[in-house]
PDB file of C-alpha atoms in Angstrom:
ATOM      1  CA  UNK D   1       7.046   1.784  38.423  1.00  0.00           C
ATOM      2  CA  UNK D   2       6.450  -1.718  40.217  1.00  0.00           C
ATOM      3  CA  UNK D   3       3.457  -3.887  39.440  1.00  0.00           C
ATOM      4  CA  UNK D   4       1.437  -6.491  41.271  1.00  0.00           C
ATOM      5  CA  UNK D   5       3.954 -10.260  41.460  1.00  0.00           C
ATOM      6  CA  UNK D   6       7.581  -8.284  40.919  1.00  0.00           C
ATOM      7  CA  UNK D   7       7.722  -7.542  37.916  1.00  0.00           C
ATOM      8  CA  UNK D   8       8.959  -4.052  37.120  1.00  0.00           C
ATOM      9  CA  UNK D   9       8.122  -1.984  33.282  1.00  0.00           C
ATOM     10  CA  UNK D  10       7.534   0.899  31.915  1.00  0.00           C
ATOM     11  CA  UNK D  11       3.824   1.468  31.373  1.00  0.00           C
ATOM     12  CA  UNK D  12       1.090   4.446  31.330  1.00  0.00           C
ATOM     13  CA  UNK D  13      -0.067   5.671  34.673  1.00  0.00           C
ATOM     14  CA  UNK D  14      -4.035   3.915  34.143  1.00  0.00           C
ATOM     15  CA  UNK D  15      -6.764   6.988  36.775  1.00  0.00           C
ATOM     16  CA  UNK D  16      -9.431   6.297  35.501  1.00  0.00           C
ATOM     17  CA  UNK D  17     -11.121   8.469  38.053  1.00  0.00           C
ATOM     18  CA  UNK D  18      -8.879  11.020  37.919  1.00  0.00           C
ATOM     19  CA  UNK D  19     -10.982  14.483  38.788  1.00  0.00           C
ATOM     20  CA  UNK D  20      -9.694  17.188  35.337  1.00  0.00           C
ATOM     21  CA  UNK D  21      -9.726  20.750  36.641  1.00  0.00           C
ATOM     22  CA  UNK D  22     -10.552  21.266  32.356  1.00  0.00           C
ATOM     23  CA  UNK D  23     -12.577  18.612  30.964  1.00  0.00           C
ATOM     24  CA  UNK D  24     -11.974  18.244  27.425  1.00  0.00           C
ATOM     25  CA  UNK D  25     -13.611  19.187  24.858  1.00  0.00           C
ATOM     26  CA  UNK D  26     -15.871  16.961  23.127  1.00  0.00           C
ATOM     27  CA  UNK D  27     -15.262  18.669  19.172  1.00  0.00           C
ATOM     28  CA  UNK D  28     -11.921  17.990  19.731  1.00  0.00           C
ATOM     29  CA  UNK D  29     -12.149  14.708  19.604  1.00  0.00           C
ATOM     30  CA  UNK D  30     -14.552  14.366  16.544  1.00  0.00           C
ATOM     31  CA  UNK D  31     -12.751  13.794  13.225  1.00  0.00           C
ATOM     32  CA  UNK D  32     -12.647  17.181  11.131  1.00  0.00           C
ATOM     33  CA  UNK D  33     -14.198  14.407   8.499  1.00  0.00           C
ATOM     34  CA  UNK D  34     -16.152  13.135  10.597  1.00  0.00           C
ATOM     35  CA  UNK D  35     -20.079  12.585   9.117  1.00  0.00           C
ATOM     36  CA  UNK D  36     -21.183  14.155  12.591  1.00  0.00           C
ATOM     37  CA  UNK D  37     -19.471  17.160  11.518  1.00  0.00           C
ATOM     38  CA  UNK D  38     -21.615  17.457   7.692  1.00  0.00           C
ATOM     39  CA  UNK D  39     -24.669  16.802   9.488  1.00  0.00           C
ATOM     40  CA  UNK D  40     -23.539  19.814  11.904  1.00  0.00           C
ATOM     41  CA  UNK D  41     -22.832  22.291   8.834  1.00  0.00           C
ATOM     42  CA  UNK D  42     -26.117  21.343   6.772  1.00  0.00           C
ATOM     43  CA  UNK D  43     -28.895  21.042   9.305  1.00  0.00           C
ATOM     44  CA  UNK D  44     -27.036  25.178  10.884  1.00  0.00           C
ATOM     45  CA  UNK D  45     -27.672  26.046   7.754  1.00  0.00           C
ATOM     46  CA  UNK D  46     -31.533  24.852   6.943  1.00  0.00           C
ATOM     47  CA  UNK D  47     -34.135  27.117   7.787  1.00  0.00           C
ATOM     48  CA  UNK D  48     -35.942  26.621  10.507  1.00  0.00           C
ATOM     49  CA  UNK D  49     -38.091  28.780  11.101  1.00  0.00           C
ATOM     50  CA  UNK D  50     -41.223  27.210  10.528  1.00  0.00           C
ATOM     51  CA  UNK D  51     -40.505  24.695  12.542  1.00  0.00           C
ATOM     52  CA  UNK D  52     -38.967  27.347  15.260  1.00  0.00           C
ATOM     53  CA  UNK D  53     -42.147  29.696  14.986  1.00  0.00           C
ATOM     54  CA  UNK D  54     -44.707  26.619  15.932  1.00  0.00           C
ATOM     55  CA  UNK D  55     -43.620  26.271  19.943  1.00  0.00           C
ATOM     56  CA  UNK D  56     -44.923  27.852  22.292  1.00  0.00           C
ATOM     57  CA  UNK D  57     -43.705  30.171  25.277  1.00  0.00           C
ATOM     58  CA  UNK D  58     -46.217  28.787  28.084  1.00  0.00           C
ATOM     59  CA  UNK D  59     -44.557  26.241  30.413  1.00  0.00           C
ATOM     60  CA  UNK D  60     -41.520  24.421  30.383  1.00  0.00           C
ATOM     61  CA  UNK D  61     -38.555  24.859  27.276  1.00  0.00           C
ATOM     62  CA  UNK D  62     -38.758  22.951  24.251  1.00  0.00           C
ATOM     63  CA  UNK D  63     -35.247  21.311  23.438  1.00  0.00           C
ATOM     64  CA  UNK D  64     -33.659  23.578  20.427  1.00  0.00           C
ATOM     65  CA  UNK D  65     -35.051  22.012  17.263  1.00  0.00           C
ATOM     66  CA  UNK D  66     -31.887  22.016  15.586  1.00  0.00           C
ATOM     67  CA  UNK D  67     -30.500  19.411  17.499  1.00  0.00           C
ATOM     68  CA  UNK D  68     -33.009  17.195  17.737  1.00  0.00           C
ATOM     69  CA  UNK D  69     -32.678  16.953  14.068  1.00  0.00           C
ATOM     70  CA  UNK D  70     -29.327  16.180  14.077  1.00  0.00           C
ATOM     71  CA  UNK D  71     -28.805  13.622  16.263  1.00  0.00           C
ATOM     72  CA  UNK D  72     -32.422  12.025  14.753  1.00  0.00           C
ATOM     73  CA  UNK D  73     -30.471  12.408  11.102  1.00  0.00           C
ATOM     74  CA  UNK D  74     -27.534  10.809  12.193  1.00  0.00           C
ATOM     75  CA  UNK D  75     -29.130   8.147  13.751  1.00  0.00           C
ATOM     76  CA  UNK D  76     -30.885   7.421  10.943  1.00  0.00           C
ATOM     77  CA  UNK D  77     -27.361   7.611   9.355  1.00  0.00           C
ATOM     78  CA  UNK D  78     -25.992   5.283  11.086  1.00  0.00           C
ATOM     79  CA  UNK D  79     -28.542   3.322  10.539  1.00  0.00           C
ATOM     80  CA  UNK D  80     -30.475   3.944  13.493  1.00  0.00           C
ATOM     81  CA  UNK D  81     -33.660   4.896  13.871  1.00  0.00           C
ATOM     82  CA  UNK D  82     -35.352   3.313  16.778  1.00  0.00           C
ATOM     83  CA  UNK D  83     -36.463   6.353  19.344  1.00  0.00           C
ATOM     84  CA  UNK D  84     -35.050   4.695  22.298  1.00  0.00           C
ATOM     85  CA  UNK D  85     -31.617   2.940  20.979  1.00  0.00           C
ATOM     86  CA  UNK D  86     -30.545   7.775  20.361  1.00  0.00           C
ATOM     87  CA  UNK D  87     -31.272   8.463  23.448  1.00  0.00           C
ATOM     88  CA  UNK D  88     -28.975   5.619  24.753  1.00  0.00           C
ATOM     89  CA  UNK D  89     -26.413   6.264  22.048  1.00  0.00           C
ATOM     90  CA  UNK D  90     -26.046  11.061  23.364  1.00  0.00           C
ATOM     91  CA  UNK D  91     -25.438   9.155  26.463  1.00  0.00           C
ATOM     92  CA  UNK D  92     -23.059   6.606  25.497  1.00  0.00           C
ATOM     93  CA  UNK D  93     -21.425   7.492  22.012  1.00  0.00           C
ATOM     94  CA  UNK D  94     -19.500  10.412  21.959  1.00  0.00           C
ATOM     95  CA  UNK D  95     -20.284  12.159  18.484  1.00  0.00           C
ATOM     96  CA  UNK D  96     -24.268  11.803  19.930  1.00  0.00           C
ATOM     97  CA  UNK D  97     -23.222  14.371  23.024  1.00  0.00           C
ATOM     98  CA  UNK D  98     -20.996  16.816  20.123  1.00  0.00           C
ATOM     99  CA  UNK D  99     -24.102  16.121  18.109  1.00  0.00           C
ATOM    100  CA  UNK D 100     -26.732  17.582  21.532  1.00  0.00           C
ATOM    101  CA  UNK D 101     -24.660  19.271  22.661  1.00  0.00           C
ATOM    102  CA  UNK D 102     -23.859  17.189  25.781  1.00  0.00           C
ATOM    103  CA  UNK D 103     -28.075  17.035  26.331  1.00  0.00           C
ATOM    104  CA  UNK D 104     -30.853  14.293  26.684  1.00  0.00           C
ATOM    105  CA  UNK D 105     -33.322  14.634  25.365  1.00  0.00           C
ATOM    106  CA  UNK D 106     -36.769  11.588  25.988  1.00  0.00           C
ATOM    107  CA  UNK D 107     -36.739   8.482  24.250  1.00  0.00           C
ATOM    108  CA  UNK D 108     -40.677  10.251  24.233  1.00  0.00           C
ATOM    109  CA  UNK D 109     -39.088  13.284  24.026  1.00  0.00           C
ATOM    110  CA  UNK D 110     -37.186  12.462  19.469  1.00  0.00           C
ATOM    111  CA  UNK D 111     -40.283  10.337  18.786  1.00  0.00           C
ATOM    112  CA  UNK D 112     -43.313  13.294  19.772  1.00  0.00           C
ATOM    113  CA  UNK D 113     -40.727  15.626  17.208  1.00  0.00           C
ATOM    114  CA  UNK D 114     -40.010  13.448  15.075  1.00  0.00           C
ATOM    115  CA  UNK D 115     -43.858  11.930  14.485  1.00  0.00           C
ATOM    116  CA  UNK D 116     -45.931  16.038  15.058  1.00  0.00           C
ATOM    117  CA  UNK D 117     -42.858  17.421  12.653  1.00  0.00           C
ATOM    118  CA  UNK D 118     -42.408  14.923   9.707  1.00  0.00           C
ATOM    119  CA  UNK D 119     -43.303  17.622   7.312  1.00  0.00           C
ATOM    120  CA  UNK D 120     -41.561  19.921   8.249  1.00  0.00           C
ATOM    121  CA  UNK D 121     -38.429  17.177   8.170  1.00  0.00           C
ATOM    122  CA  UNK D 122     -39.538  16.256   4.914  1.00  0.00           C
ATOM    123  CA  UNK D 123     -39.764  20.196   3.982  1.00  0.00           C
ATOM    124  CA  UNK D 124     -36.092  20.475   5.019  1.00  0.00           C
ATOM    125  CA  UNK D 125     -35.535  18.371   3.107  1.00  0.00           C
ATOM    126  CA  UNK D 126     -35.485  20.341   0.049  1.00  0.00           C
ATOM    127  CA  UNK D 127     -32.920  22.787   1.246  1.00  0.00           C
ATOM    128  CA  UNK D 128     -30.684  19.444   1.872  1.00  0.00           C
ATOM    129  CA  UNK D 129     -31.238  18.991  -1.872  1.00  0.00           C
ATOM    130  CA  UNK D 130     -30.198  23.045  -2.791  1.00  0.00           C
ATOM    131  CA  UNK D 131     -27.518  23.094  -0.043  1.00  0.00           C
ATOM    132  CA  UNK D 132     -26.212  20.014  -1.938  1.00  0.00           C
ATOM    133  CA  UNK D 133     -26.959  21.674  -5.555  1.00  0.00           C
ATOM    134  CA  UNK D 134     -24.626  24.652  -5.193  1.00  0.00           C
ATOM    135  CA  UNK D 135     -22.041  22.309  -3.481  1.00  0.00           C
ATOM    136  CA  UNK D 136     -21.915  20.833  -6.246  1.00  0.00           C
ATOM    137  CA  UNK D 137     -22.676  16.934  -5.097  1.00  0.00           C
ATOM    138  CA  UNK D 138     -26.304  16.937  -7.303  1.00  0.00           C
ATOM    139  CA  UNK D 139     -26.185  17.416 -10.607  1.00  0.00           C
ATOM    140  CA  UNK D 140     -29.877  18.017 -12.935  1.00  0.00           C
ATOM    141  CA  UNK D 141     -30.115  16.074 -15.422  1.00  0.00           C
ATOM    142  CA  UNK D 142     -32.779  14.056 -17.305  1.00  0.00           C
ATOM    143  CA  UNK D 143     -34.332  10.772 -16.010  1.00  0.00           C
ATOM    144  CA  UNK D 144     -35.283   7.895 -18.304  1.00  0.00           C
ATOM    145  CA  UNK D 145     -37.815   4.678 -17.618  1.00  0.00           C
ATOM    146  CA  UNK D 146     -37.097   2.130 -19.276  1.00  0.00           C
ATOM    147  CA  UNK D 147     -40.994   0.647 -20.156  1.00  0.00           C
ATOM    148  CA  UNK D 148     -40.205  -2.700 -20.818  1.00  0.00           C
ATOM    149  CA  UNK D 149     -42.548  -5.614 -19.203  1.00  0.00           C
ATOM    150  CA  UNK D 150     -41.283  -8.681 -18.043  1.00  0.00           C
ATOM    151  CA  UNK D 151     -43.858 -11.897 -17.958  1.00  0.00           C
ATOM    152  CA  UNK D 152     -44.491 -13.791 -14.479  1.00  0.00           C
ATOM    153  CA  UNK D 153     -44.500 -17.016 -13.196  1.00  0.00           C
ATOM    154  CA  UNK D 154     -47.829 -17.042 -11.902  1.00  0.00           C
ATOM    155  CA  UNK D 155     -50.257 -17.714 -15.528  1.00  0.00           C
ATOM    156  CA  UNK D 156     -54.415 -17.617 -14.868  1.00  0.00           C
ATOM    157  CA  UNK D 157     -53.830 -21.022 -14.712  1.00  0.00           C
ATOM    158  CA  UNK D 158     -51.563 -21.240 -11.622  1.00  0.00           C
ATOM    159  CA  UNK D 159     -53.985 -18.829  -9.399  1.00  0.00           C
ATOM    160  CA  UNK D 160     -56.854 -20.618  -6.771  1.00  0.00           C
ATOM    161  CA  UNK D 161     -59.849 -19.209  -6.015  1.00  0.00           C
ATOM    162  CA  UNK D 162     -61.161 -19.044  -2.652  1.00  0.00           C
ATOM    163  CA  UNK D 163     -64.206 -21.492  -4.581  1.00  0.00           C
ATOM    164  CA  UNK D 164     -61.448 -24.316  -6.024  1.00  0.00           C
ATOM    165  CA  UNK D 165     -59.434 -23.652  -2.428  1.00  0.00           C
ATOM    166  CA  UNK D 166     -63.163 -24.912  -0.415  1.00  0.00           C
ATOM    167  CA  UNK D 167     -64.117 -27.977  -2.369  1.00  0.00           C
ATOM    168  CA  UNK D 168     -60.509 -29.418  -2.516  1.00  0.00           C
ATOM    169  CA  UNK D 169     -60.659 -29.009   1.765  1.00  0.00           C
ATOM    170  CA  UNK D 170     -64.211 -30.642   1.552  1.00  0.00           C
ATOM    171  CA  UNK D 171     -62.533 -33.597  -0.662  1.00  0.00           C
ATOM    172  CA  UNK D 172     -59.577 -33.392   2.012  1.00  0.00           C
ATOM    173  CA  UNK D 173     -61.495 -34.112   4.464  1.00  0.00           C
ATOM    174  CA  UNK D 174     -64.334 -36.702   2.941  1.00  0.00           C
ATOM    175  CA  UNK D 175     -61.099 -38.923   2.173  1.00  0.00           C
ATOM    176  CA  UNK D 176     -60.439 -38.598   6.022  1.00  0.00           C
ATOM    177  CA  UNK D 177     -63.892 -39.757   7.421  1.00  0.00           C
ATOM    178  CA  UNK D 178     -63.584 -42.667   4.959  1.00  0.00           C
TER     179      UNK D 178
END
């Protein structure tokens, strides 16, 4: 194979726009020990019947709540909280694409789901703790709280009250007028 400029070398072919008969599976691209796989398994174990039952049969079909929970949870785990940013990642990031099943919900859909279902999502957290407990990831024990009181730097004589501030302001204005 020769390359422009007369240099000959053994280089793999590069075909960016090659059409594939059988496209590669996204599942093959995600490592088995990746965080997204754990989130996928945990969310699949959750009982989301209450959320699913709250959807109406009328109108356009909604995105599956499991998918939305997975992408939101994964986003939170890697520090992405913005609905617009999650939407961007679903279109551009392989892991988000895999979690979303190649679906592309709009940022408003993600935002509305999070806003409207926040109470249901909080209830799911208890289920997550139960799963972690069953897997031995969490131990229940005693919690001790230290009741130490530490004196603050600002004492009563260091607090400035509104009346004192007004008097000081009046004195400064009086000095400026002289």
